[in-house]
Coordinates of C-alpha atoms in Angstrom, one line a residue:
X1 CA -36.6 -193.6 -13.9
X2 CA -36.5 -192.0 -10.2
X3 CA -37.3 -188.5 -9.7
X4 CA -34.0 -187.0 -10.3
X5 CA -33.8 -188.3 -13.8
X6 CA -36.5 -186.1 -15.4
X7 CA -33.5 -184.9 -17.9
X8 CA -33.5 -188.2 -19.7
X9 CA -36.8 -187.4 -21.4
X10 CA -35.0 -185.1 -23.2
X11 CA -32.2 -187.0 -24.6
X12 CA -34.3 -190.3 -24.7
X13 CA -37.5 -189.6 -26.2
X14 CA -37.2 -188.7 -29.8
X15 CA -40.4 -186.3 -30.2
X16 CA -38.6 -184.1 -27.3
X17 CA -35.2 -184.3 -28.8
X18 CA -36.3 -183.1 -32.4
X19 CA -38.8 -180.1 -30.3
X20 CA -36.1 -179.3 -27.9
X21 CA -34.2 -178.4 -31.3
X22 CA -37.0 -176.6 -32.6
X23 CA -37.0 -174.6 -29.2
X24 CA -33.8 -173.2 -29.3
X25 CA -34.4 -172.4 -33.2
X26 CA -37.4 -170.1 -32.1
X27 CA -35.5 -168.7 -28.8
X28 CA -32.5 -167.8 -31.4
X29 CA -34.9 -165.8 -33.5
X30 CA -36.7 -164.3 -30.8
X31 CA -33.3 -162.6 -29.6
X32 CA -32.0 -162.1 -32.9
X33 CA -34.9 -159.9 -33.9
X34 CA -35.3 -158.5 -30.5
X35 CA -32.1 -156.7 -30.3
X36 CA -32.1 -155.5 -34.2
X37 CA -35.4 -154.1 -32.8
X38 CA -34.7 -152.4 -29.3
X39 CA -32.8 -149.8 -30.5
X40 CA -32.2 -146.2 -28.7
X41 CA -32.8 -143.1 -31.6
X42 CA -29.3 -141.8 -32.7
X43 CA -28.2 -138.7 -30.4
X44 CA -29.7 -140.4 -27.1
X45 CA -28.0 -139.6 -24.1
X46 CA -26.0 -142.5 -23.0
X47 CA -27.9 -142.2 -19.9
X48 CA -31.0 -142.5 -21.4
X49 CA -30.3 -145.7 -23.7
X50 CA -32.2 -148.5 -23.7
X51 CA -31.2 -152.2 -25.8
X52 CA -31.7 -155.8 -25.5
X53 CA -29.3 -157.9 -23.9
X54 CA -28.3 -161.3 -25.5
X55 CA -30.3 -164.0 -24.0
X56 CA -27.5 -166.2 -21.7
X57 CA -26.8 -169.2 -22.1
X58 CA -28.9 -171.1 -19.5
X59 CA -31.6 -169.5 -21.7
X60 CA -31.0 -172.4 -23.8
X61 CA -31.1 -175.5 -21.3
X62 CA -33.8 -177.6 -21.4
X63 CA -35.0 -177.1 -17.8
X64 CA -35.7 -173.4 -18.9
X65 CA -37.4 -174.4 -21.9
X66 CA -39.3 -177.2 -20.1
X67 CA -43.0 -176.7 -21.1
X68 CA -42.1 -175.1 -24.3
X69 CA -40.7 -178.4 -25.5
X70 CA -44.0 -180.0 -24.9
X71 CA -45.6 -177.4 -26.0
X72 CA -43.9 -177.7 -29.4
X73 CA -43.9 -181.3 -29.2
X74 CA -47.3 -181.3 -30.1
X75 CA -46.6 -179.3 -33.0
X76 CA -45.1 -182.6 -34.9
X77 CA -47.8 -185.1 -33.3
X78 CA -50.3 -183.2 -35.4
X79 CA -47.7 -183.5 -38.1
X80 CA -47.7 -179.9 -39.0
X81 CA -45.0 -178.9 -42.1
X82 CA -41.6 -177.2 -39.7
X83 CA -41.9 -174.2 -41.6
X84 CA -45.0 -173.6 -39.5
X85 CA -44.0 -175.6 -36.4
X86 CA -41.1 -172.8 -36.4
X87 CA -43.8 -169.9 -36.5
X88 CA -46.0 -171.1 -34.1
X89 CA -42.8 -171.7 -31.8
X90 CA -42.0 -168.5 -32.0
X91 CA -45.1 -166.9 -31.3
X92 CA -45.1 -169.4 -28.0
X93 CA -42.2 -167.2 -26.6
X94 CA -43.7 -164.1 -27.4
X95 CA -46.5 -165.8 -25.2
X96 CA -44.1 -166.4 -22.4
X97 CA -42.9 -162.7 -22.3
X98 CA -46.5 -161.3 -22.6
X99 CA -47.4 -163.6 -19.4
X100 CA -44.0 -163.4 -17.7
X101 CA -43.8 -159.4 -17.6
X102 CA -47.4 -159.5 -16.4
X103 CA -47.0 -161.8 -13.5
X104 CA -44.1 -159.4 -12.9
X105 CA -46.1 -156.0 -12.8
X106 CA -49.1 -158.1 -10.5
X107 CA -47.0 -159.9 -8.0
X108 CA -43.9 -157.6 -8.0
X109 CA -41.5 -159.6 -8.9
X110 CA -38.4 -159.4 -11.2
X111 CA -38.5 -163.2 -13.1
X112 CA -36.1 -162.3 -16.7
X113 CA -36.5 -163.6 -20.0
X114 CA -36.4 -161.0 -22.3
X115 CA -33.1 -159.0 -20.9
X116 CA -33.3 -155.6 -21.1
X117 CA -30.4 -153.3 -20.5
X118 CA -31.9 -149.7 -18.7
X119 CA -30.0 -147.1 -17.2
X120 CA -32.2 -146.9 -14.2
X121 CA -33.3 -149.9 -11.8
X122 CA -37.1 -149.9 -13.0
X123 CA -38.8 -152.7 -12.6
X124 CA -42.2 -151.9 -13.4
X125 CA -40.8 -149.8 -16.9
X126 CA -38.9 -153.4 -17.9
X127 CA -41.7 -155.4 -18.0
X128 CA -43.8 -152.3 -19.9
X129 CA -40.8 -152.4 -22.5
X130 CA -40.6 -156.4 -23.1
X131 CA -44.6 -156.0 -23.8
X132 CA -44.1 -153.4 -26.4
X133 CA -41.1 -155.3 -27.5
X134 CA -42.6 -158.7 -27.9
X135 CA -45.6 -156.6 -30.3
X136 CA -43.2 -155.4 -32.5
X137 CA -41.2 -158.7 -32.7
X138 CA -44.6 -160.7 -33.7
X139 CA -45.2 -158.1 -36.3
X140 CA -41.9 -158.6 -38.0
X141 CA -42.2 -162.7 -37.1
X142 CA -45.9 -162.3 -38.5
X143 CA -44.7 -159.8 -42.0
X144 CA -41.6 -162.8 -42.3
X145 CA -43.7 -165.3 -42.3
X146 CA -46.4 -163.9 -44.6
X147 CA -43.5 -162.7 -47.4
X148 CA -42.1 -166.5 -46.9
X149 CA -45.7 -167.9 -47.9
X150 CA -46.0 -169.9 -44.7
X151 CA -49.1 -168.0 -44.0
X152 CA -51.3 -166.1 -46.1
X153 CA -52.5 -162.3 -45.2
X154 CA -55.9 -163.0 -43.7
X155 CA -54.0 -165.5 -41.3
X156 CA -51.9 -162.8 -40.5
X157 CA -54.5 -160.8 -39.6
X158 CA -56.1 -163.9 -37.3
X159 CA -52.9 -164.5 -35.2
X160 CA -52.6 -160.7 -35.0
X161 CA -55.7 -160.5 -33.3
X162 CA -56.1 -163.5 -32.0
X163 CA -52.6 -163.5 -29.9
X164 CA -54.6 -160.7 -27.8
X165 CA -58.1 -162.1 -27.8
X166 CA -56.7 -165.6 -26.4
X167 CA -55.5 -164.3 -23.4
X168 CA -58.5 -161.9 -22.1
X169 CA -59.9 -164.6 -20.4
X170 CA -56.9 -165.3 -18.1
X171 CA -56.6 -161.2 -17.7
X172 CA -60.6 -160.9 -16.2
X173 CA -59.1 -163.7 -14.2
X174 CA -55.9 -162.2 -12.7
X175 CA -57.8 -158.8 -12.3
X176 CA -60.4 -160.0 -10.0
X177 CA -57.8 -161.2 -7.8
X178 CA -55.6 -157.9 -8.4
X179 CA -57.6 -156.2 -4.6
X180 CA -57.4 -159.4 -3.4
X181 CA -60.9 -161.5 -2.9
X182 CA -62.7 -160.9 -0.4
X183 CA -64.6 -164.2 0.1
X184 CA -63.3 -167.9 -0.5
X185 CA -64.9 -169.9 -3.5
X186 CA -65.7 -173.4 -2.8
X187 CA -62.8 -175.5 -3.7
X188 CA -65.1 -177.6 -6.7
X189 CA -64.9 -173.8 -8.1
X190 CA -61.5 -172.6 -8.0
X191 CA -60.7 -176.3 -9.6
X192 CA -62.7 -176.3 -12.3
X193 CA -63.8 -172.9 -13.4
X194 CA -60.4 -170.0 -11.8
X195 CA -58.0 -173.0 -12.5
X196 CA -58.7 -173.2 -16.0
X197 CA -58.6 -169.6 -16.9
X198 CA -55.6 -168.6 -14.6
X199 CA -53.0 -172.1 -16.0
X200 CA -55.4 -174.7 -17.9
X201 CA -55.8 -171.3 -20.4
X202 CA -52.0 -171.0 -21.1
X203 CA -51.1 -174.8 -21.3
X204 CA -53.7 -174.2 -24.3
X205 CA -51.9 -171.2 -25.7
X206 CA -49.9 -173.6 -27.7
X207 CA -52.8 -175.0 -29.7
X208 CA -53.9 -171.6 -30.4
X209 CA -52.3 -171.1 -34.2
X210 CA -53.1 -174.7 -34.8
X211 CA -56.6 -174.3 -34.0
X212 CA -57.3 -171.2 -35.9
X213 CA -55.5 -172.1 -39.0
X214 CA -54.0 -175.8 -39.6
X215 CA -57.0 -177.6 -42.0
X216 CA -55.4 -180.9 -42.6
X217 CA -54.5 -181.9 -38.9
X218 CA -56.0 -184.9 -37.0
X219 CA -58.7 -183.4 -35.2
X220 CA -58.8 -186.8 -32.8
X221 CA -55.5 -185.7 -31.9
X222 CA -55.8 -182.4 -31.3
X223 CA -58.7 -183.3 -28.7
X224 CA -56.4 -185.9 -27.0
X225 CA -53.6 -183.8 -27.0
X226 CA -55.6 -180.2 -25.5
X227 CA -56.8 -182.5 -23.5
X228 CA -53.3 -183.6 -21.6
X229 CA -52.1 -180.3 -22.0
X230 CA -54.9 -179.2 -19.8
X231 CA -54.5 -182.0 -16.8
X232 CA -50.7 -181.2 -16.8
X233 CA -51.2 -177.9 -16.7
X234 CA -53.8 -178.3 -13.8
X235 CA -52.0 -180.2 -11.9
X236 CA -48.9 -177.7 -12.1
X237 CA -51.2 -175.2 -10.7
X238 CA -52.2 -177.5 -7.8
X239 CA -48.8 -177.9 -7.2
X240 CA -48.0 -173.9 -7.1
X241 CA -51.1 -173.7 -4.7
X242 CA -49.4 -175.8 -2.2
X243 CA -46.0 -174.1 -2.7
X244 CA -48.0 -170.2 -2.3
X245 CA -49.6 -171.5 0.3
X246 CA -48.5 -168.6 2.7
X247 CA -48.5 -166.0 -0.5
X248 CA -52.1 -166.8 -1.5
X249 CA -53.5 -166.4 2.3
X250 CA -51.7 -162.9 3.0
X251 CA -52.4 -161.2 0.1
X252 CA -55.7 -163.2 -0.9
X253 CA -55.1 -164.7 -4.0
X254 CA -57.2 -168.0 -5.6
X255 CA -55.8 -171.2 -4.2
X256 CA -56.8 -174.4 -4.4
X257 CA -55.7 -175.5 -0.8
X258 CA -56.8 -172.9 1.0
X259 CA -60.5 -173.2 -0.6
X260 CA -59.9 -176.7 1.2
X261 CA -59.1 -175.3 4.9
X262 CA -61.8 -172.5 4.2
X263 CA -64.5 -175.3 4.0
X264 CA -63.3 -179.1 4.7
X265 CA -60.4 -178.5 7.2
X266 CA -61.7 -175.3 9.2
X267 CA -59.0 -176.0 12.2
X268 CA -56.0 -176.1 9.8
X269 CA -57.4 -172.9 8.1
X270 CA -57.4 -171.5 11.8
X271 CA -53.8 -172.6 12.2
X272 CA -52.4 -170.7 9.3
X273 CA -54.5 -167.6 10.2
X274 CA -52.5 -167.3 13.4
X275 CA -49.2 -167.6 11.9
X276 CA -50.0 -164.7 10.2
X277 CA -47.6 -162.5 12.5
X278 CA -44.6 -164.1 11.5
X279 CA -45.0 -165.5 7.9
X280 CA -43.0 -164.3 5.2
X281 CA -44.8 -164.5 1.9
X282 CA -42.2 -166.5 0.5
X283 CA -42.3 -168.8 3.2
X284 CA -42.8 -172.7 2.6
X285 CA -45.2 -173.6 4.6
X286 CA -47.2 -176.7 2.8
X287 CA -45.0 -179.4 4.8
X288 CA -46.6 -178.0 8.1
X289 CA -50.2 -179.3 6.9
X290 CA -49.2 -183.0 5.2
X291 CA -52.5 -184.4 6.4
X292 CA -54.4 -181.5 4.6
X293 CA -52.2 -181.4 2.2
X294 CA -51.9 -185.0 0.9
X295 CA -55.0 -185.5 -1.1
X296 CA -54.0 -182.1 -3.2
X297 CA -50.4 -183.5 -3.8
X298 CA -52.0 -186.9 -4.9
X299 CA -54.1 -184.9 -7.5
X300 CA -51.7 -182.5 -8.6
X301 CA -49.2 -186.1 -9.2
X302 CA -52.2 -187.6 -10.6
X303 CA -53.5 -185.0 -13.2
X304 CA -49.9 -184.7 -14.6
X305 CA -49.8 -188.1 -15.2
X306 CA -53.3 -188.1 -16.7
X307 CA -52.0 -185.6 -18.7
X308 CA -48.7 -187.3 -19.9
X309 CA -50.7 -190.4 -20.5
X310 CA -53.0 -188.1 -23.0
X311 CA -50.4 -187.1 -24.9
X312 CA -48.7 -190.5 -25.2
X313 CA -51.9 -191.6 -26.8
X314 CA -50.8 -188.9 -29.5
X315 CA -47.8 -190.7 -30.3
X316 CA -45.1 -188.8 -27.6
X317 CA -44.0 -192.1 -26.5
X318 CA -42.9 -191.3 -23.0
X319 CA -44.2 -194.7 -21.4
X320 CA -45.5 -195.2 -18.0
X321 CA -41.9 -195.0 -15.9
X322 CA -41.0 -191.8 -17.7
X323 CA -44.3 -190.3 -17.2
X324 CA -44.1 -190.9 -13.4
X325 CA -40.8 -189.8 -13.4
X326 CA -41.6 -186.3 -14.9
X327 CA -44.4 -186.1 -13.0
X328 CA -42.2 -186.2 -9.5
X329 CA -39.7 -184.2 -11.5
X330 CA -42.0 -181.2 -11.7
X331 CA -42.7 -181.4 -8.2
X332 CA -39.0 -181.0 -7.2
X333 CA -38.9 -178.0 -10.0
X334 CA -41.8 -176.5 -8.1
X335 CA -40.1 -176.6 -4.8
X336 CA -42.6 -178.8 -3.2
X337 CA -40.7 -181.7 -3.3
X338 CA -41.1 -182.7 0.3
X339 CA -44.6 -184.0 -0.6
X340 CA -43.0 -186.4 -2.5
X341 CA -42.9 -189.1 -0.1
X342 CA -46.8 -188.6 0.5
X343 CA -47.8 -189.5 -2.8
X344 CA -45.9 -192.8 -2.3

């Protein structure tokens, strides 16, 4: 399986076929309820409505619901009854618009996955909507469930509570970065202690319900599997370093390669500094530092893999060629993959 063939996993491995299924269940619902929800008061102006849009299509591809397959994957490795693989599913997109409309608001950008029709061009008002939206679609997801007996009220109250609670870490992350830092951690730091709570954090979002409230699951298998959910995740974020390479130094964000110029390769640090005139902060500039460079993609390659390989001792069953091959995959969905050819 070759780097271009990442889309096989999905129609080849059975775990991901059934969980890809499972995705687009939980996506359904999440639409369904959000546009029976988002709902202007009768009388509103017409120029002051405000509904939810259908979610397209592409919505429903499997390169858009990428890590949520995974992530639900696990769900039926720990052999949870689908009632509740279906709940906690859908609670993992809420996740995603919770974290998607805040990356939004803190690195002004515009990424959609809840749509939201507005009369006005606000981008900062959209995101602030999807977050109230997404509260009010867990508490109808949360009072289904509940009526339906797949939870029971006290559980209720624990995801309730617990859906906020699990993501404060990452927050106190994200805000100390908000100014900007002012000094560079050590790169042994940003790797192990702002890595985890900015990515390895929400790679364990998924494991969140589970962990709370499942009694009967394998708890060897719940290590191995936060485990590889962790590496992948961390190796993700070393490949987003490399890609915000030129982001991360102008507006002085955590980053994993530039901890490395800071304090191992000074004179490549001093390089980037001086294109600082004339860089863009979209700008791909990892390719122009492939010496300094190569040791991160080789880790970011090799975590993923590591990770992968963790959740095939769960029972995923992806084998070593289709590990590799998704591993390479994420580095071309990335955009970094140019430093393909120096992990080879």
């Amino acid at each position: 399986m070759s780097v271009l063939d990442i889309g096989r996993a999905f129609v080849e491995n059975k775990v991901l076929v059934g969980a890809f299924k499972e995705c687009c269940l939980c996506l359904g619902d999440v639409d369904r309820v959000g546009r029976e929800i988002m709902v202007s008061p009768r009388g509103t102006p017409g120029d002051f409505v405000i509904s939810a849009g259908a979610l397209p299509a592409a919505m429903y591809m499997p390169h858009r619901n990428f890590f949520s397959t995974f992530f639900q994957a696990v769900y039926a490795l720990l052999d949870i009854a689908p009632e509740r693989r279906l709940f906690y599913g859908r609670i993992n997109y809420l996740f995603r618009i919770w974290v998607t409309s805040a990356d939004n608001l803190l690195d002004d950008e515009d990424k959609v996955f809840f749509p939201i029709k507005m009369p006005a061009d606000s981008r900062v008002m959209r995101q602030v909507v999807a977050v109230m939206a997404a509260d009010r679609i867990m508490g109808r997801f949360i009072a289904e469930a509940v009526s339906g007996g797949v939870i029971t009220p006290e559980q209720a109250r624990i995801v309730a509570d617990g859906t906020l609670q699990v993501l404060l870490p990452s927050a106190a992350e994200e805000a100390s970065e908000e100014a900007g830092i002012v000094k560079r951690p050590r790169p042994e730091y940003v790797l192990n202690t702002i890595h985890q709570l900015k990515t390895g954090l929400l790679f364990h979002l998924p494991l969140f319900g589970p962990e709370r409230i499942e009694k009967e699951v394998d708890l060897r298998v719940m290590a191995l599997a936060r485990q590889g959910l962790g590496k992948f995740g961390l190796g993700c974020q070393l490949a987003d370093d490399m890609r915000d390479l030129a982001r991360d130094h102008i507006e002085r964000r955590h980053n994993y390669a530039l901890s490395l110029m800071t304090y191992q390769h000074r004179a490549a640090g001093k390089r980037l500094k001086e294109m600082e005139g004339d860089l863009p902060v979209d700008k791909a500039v990892f390719h122009q530092f492939q010496e300094e460079l190569t040791p991160v993609a080789r880790d970011a390659y090799g975590f993923m893999v590591e990770g992968l390989s963790l959740l095939d001792a769960c029972g995923l069953g992806l084998g070593e060629a289709a590990r590799r091959a998704v591993a390479l995959g994420m580095f071309k969905a990335l955009d970094i993959e140019k430093a393909v050819g120096w992990i080879r």
